[in-house]
mmCIF file of C-alpha atoms in Angstrom:
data_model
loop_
_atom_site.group_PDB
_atom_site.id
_atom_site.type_symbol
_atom_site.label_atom_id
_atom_site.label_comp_id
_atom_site.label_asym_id
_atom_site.label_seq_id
_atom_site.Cartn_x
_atom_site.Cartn_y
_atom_site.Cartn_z
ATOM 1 C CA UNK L 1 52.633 14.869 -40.329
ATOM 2 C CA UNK L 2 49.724 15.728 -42.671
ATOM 3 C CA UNK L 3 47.759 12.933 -42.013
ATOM 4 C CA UNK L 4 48.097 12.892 -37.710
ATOM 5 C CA UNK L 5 47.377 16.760 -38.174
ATOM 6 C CA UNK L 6 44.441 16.139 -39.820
ATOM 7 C CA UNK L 7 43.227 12.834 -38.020
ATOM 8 C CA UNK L 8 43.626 14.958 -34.580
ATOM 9 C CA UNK L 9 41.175 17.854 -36.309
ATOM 10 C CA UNK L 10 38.814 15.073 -36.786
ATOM 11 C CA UNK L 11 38.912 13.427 -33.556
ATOM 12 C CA UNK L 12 38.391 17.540 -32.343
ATOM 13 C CA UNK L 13 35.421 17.793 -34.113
ATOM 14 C CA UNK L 14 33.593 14.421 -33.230
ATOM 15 C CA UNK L 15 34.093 15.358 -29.726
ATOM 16 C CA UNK L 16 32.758 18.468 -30.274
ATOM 17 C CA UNK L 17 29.936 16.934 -31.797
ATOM 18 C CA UNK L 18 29.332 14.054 -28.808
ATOM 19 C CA UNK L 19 29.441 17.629 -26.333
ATOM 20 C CA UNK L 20 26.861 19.690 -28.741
ATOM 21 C CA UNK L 21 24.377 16.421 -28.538
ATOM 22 C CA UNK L 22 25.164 16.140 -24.652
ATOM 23 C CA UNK L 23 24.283 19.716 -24.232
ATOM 24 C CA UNK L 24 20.949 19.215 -26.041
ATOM 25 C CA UNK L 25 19.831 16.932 -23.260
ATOM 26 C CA UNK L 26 19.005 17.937 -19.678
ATOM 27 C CA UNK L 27 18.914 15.985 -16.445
ATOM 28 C CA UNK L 28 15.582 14.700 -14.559
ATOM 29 C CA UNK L 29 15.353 13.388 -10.744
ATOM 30 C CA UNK L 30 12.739 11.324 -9.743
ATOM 31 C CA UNK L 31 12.082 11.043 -6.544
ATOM 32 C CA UNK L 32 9.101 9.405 -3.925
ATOM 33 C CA UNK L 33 6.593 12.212 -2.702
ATOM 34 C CA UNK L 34 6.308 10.238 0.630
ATOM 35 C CA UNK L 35 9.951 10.281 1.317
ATOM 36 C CA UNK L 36 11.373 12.695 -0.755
ATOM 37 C CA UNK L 37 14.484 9.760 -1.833
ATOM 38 C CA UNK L 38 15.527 9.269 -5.466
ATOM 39 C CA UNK L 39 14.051 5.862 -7.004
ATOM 40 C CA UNK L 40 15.986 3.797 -8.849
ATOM 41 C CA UNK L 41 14.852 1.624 -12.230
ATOM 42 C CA UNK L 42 12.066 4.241 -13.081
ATOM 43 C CA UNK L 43 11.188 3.453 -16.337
ATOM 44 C CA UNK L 44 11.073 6.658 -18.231
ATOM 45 C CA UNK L 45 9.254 6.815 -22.071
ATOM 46 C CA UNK L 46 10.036 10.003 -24.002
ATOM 47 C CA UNK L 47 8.091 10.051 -27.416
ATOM 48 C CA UNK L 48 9.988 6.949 -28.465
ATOM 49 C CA UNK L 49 12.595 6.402 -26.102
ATOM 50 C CA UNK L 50 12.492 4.362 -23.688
ATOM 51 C CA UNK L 51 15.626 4.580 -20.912
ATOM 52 C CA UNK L 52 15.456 3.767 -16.670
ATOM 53 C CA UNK L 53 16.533 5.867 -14.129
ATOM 54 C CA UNK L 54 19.962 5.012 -12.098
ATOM 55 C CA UNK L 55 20.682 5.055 -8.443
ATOM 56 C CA UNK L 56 20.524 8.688 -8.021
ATOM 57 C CA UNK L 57 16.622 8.800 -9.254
ATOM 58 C CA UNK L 58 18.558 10.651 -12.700
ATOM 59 C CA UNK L 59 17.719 10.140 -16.482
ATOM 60 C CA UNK L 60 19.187 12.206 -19.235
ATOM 61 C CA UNK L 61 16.065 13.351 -21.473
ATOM 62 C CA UNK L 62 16.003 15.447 -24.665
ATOM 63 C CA UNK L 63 15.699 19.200 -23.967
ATOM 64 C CA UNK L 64 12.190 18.984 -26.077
ATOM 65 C CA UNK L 65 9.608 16.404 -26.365
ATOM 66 C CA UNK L 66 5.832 15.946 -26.716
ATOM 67 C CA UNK L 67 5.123 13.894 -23.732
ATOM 68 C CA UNK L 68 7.064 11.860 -21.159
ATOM 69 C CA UNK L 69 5.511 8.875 -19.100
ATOM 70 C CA UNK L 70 7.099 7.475 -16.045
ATOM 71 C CA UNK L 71 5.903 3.928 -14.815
ATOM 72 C CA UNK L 72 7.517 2.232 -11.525
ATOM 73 C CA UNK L 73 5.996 -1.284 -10.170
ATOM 74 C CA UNK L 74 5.180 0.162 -6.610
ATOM 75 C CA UNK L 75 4.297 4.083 -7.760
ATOM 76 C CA UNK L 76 1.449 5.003 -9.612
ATOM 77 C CA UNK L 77 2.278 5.570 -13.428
ATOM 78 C CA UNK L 78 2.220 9.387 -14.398
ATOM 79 C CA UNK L 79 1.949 10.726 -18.125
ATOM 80 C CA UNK L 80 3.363 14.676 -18.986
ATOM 81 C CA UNK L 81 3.524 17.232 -21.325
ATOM 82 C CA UNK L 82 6.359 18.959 -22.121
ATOM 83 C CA UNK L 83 4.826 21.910 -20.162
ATOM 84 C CA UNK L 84 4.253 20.086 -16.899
ATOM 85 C CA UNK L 85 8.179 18.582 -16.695
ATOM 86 C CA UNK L 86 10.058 20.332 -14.453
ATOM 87 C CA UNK L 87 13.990 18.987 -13.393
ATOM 88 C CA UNK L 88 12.345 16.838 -10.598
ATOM 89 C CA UNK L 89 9.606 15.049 -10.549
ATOM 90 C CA UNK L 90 7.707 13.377 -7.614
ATOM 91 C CA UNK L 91 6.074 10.091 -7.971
ATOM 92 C CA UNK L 92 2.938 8.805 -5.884
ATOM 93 C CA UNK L 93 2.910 5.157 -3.783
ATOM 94 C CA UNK L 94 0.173 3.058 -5.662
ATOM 95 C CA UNK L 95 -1.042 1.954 -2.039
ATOM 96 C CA UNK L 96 -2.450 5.477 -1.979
ATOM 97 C CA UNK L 97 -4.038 5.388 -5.273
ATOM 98 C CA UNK L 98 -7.751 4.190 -5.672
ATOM 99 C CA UNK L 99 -8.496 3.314 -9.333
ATOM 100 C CA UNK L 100 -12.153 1.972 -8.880
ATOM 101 C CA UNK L 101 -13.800 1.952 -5.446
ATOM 102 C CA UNK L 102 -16.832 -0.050 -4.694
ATOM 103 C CA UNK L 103 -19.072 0.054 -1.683
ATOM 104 C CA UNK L 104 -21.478 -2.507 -0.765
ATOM 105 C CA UNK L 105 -23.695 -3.429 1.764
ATOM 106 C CA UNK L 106 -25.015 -6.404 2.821
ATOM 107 C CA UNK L 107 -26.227 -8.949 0.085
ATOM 108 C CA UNK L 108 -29.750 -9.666 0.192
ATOM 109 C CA UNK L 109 -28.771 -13.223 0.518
ATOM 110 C CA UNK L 110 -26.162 -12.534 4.068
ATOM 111 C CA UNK L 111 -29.189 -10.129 5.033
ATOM 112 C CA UNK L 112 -31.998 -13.642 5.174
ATOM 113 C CA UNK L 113 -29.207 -15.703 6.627
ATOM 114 C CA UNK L 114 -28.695 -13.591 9.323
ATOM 115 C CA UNK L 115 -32.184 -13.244 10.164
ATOM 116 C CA UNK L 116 -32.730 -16.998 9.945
ATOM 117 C CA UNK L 117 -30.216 -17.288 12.451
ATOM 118 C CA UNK L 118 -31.651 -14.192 14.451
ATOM 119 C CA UNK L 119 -34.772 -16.042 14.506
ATOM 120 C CA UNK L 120 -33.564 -19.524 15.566
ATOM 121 C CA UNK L 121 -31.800 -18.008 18.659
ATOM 122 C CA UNK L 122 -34.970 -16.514 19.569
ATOM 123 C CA UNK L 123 -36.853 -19.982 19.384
ATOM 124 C CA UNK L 124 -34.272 -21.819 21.128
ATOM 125 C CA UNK L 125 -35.142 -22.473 24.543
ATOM 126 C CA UNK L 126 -33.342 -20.665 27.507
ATOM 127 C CA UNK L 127 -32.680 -21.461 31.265
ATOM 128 C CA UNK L 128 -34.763 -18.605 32.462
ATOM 129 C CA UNK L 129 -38.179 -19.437 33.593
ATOM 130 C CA UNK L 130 -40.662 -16.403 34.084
ATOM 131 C CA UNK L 131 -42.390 -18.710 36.664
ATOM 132 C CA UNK L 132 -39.183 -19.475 39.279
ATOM 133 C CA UNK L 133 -37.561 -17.643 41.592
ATOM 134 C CA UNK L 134 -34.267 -16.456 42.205
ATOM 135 C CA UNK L 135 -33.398 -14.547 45.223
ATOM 136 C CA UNK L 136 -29.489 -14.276 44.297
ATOM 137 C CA UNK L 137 -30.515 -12.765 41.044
ATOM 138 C CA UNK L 138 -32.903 -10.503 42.446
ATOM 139 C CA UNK L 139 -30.820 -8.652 45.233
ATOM 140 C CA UNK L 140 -27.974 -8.765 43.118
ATOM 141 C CA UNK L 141 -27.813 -5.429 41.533
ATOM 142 C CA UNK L 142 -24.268 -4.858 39.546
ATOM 143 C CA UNK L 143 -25.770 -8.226 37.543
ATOM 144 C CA UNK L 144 -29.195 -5.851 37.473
ATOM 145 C CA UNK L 145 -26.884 -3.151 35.841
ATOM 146 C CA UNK L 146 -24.892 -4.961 33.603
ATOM 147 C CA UNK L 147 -28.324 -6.611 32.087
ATOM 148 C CA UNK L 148 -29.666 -3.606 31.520
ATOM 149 C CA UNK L 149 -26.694 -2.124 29.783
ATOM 150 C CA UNK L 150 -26.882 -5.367 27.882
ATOM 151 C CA UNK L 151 -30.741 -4.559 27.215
ATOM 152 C CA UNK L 152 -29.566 -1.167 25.910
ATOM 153 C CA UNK L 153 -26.714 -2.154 23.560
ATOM 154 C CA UNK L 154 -28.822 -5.361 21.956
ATOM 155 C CA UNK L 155 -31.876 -2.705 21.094
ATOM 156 C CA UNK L 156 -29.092 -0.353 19.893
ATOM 157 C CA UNK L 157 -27.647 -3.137 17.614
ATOM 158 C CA UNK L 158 -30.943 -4.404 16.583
ATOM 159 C CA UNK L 159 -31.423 -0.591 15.555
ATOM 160 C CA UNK L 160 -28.450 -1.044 13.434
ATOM 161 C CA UNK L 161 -29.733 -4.215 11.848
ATOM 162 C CA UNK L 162 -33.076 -2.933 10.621
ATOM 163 C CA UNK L 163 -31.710 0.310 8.845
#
């Protein structure tokens, strides 16, 4: 009687003590800033733990830490203080994360080869002949329009080129 007595007091306390080390952790969602929905498999690194988030977005952490560091394969990876953790936190898409941009124009190289060919179309020899005479072409003035617009929009491009 002694001994059950006493073994119940015992399994008392270690429950107890599994609730008292349950109560020292807290809850944290984490959920997509675009869509506001709780991702699942976060991996979640506090000081030296290292646990995943379930289906609900949810991962028990301790109630104090230095710094906590979420990582997911399609969000950008985040890294917190203890002062910057809230119960939820929001994770950004990597699509709309830029680590390194780099603008360039045209290579020197694509700038000669496109003047090469520039300059061969120029040589080449066309139909027209200053010296005929077309009375079709002449009277015809929507094809009188359209080659001026043409005119227009190759000096406008050739503009383009040379800046």
């Amino acid at each position: 009687m002694v001994k059950s007595s006493s073994r119940k007091i015992r399994i008392l306390v270690l429950a107890l003590l599994c609730c008292i080390d349950v109560a020292a952790q807290r809850q944290l969602t984490v959920l997509s800033s675009e869509t506001y929905m709780p991702l699942k498999d976060v991996t979640v690194r506090v000081d030296s733990l290292i646990m995943k988030t379930d289906y609900l977005g949810r991962v028990p952490v301790p109630e104090y830490f230095d710094s906590i560091q979420f990582s997911h394969v399609e969000y950008s990876p985040e890294k917190l203080s203890f002062r910057e953790v809230g119960d939820t936190m929001y994770l950004f898409p990597s699509r709309y994360v830029l680590k390194e941009v780099v603008v360039l124009g045209i290579s020197p190289d694509m700038r000669k080869s496109m003047d090469k060919a520039r300059e061969r179309r120029l040589k080449e020899p066309t139909s027209f002949n200053p010296l005929s005479f077309d009375l079709g072409r002449l009277l015809d003035r929507r094809g009188r329009r359209d080659r001026k617009q043409m005119q227009r929009l190759q000096d406008a491009f050739r503009k383009f080129d040379m800046k």
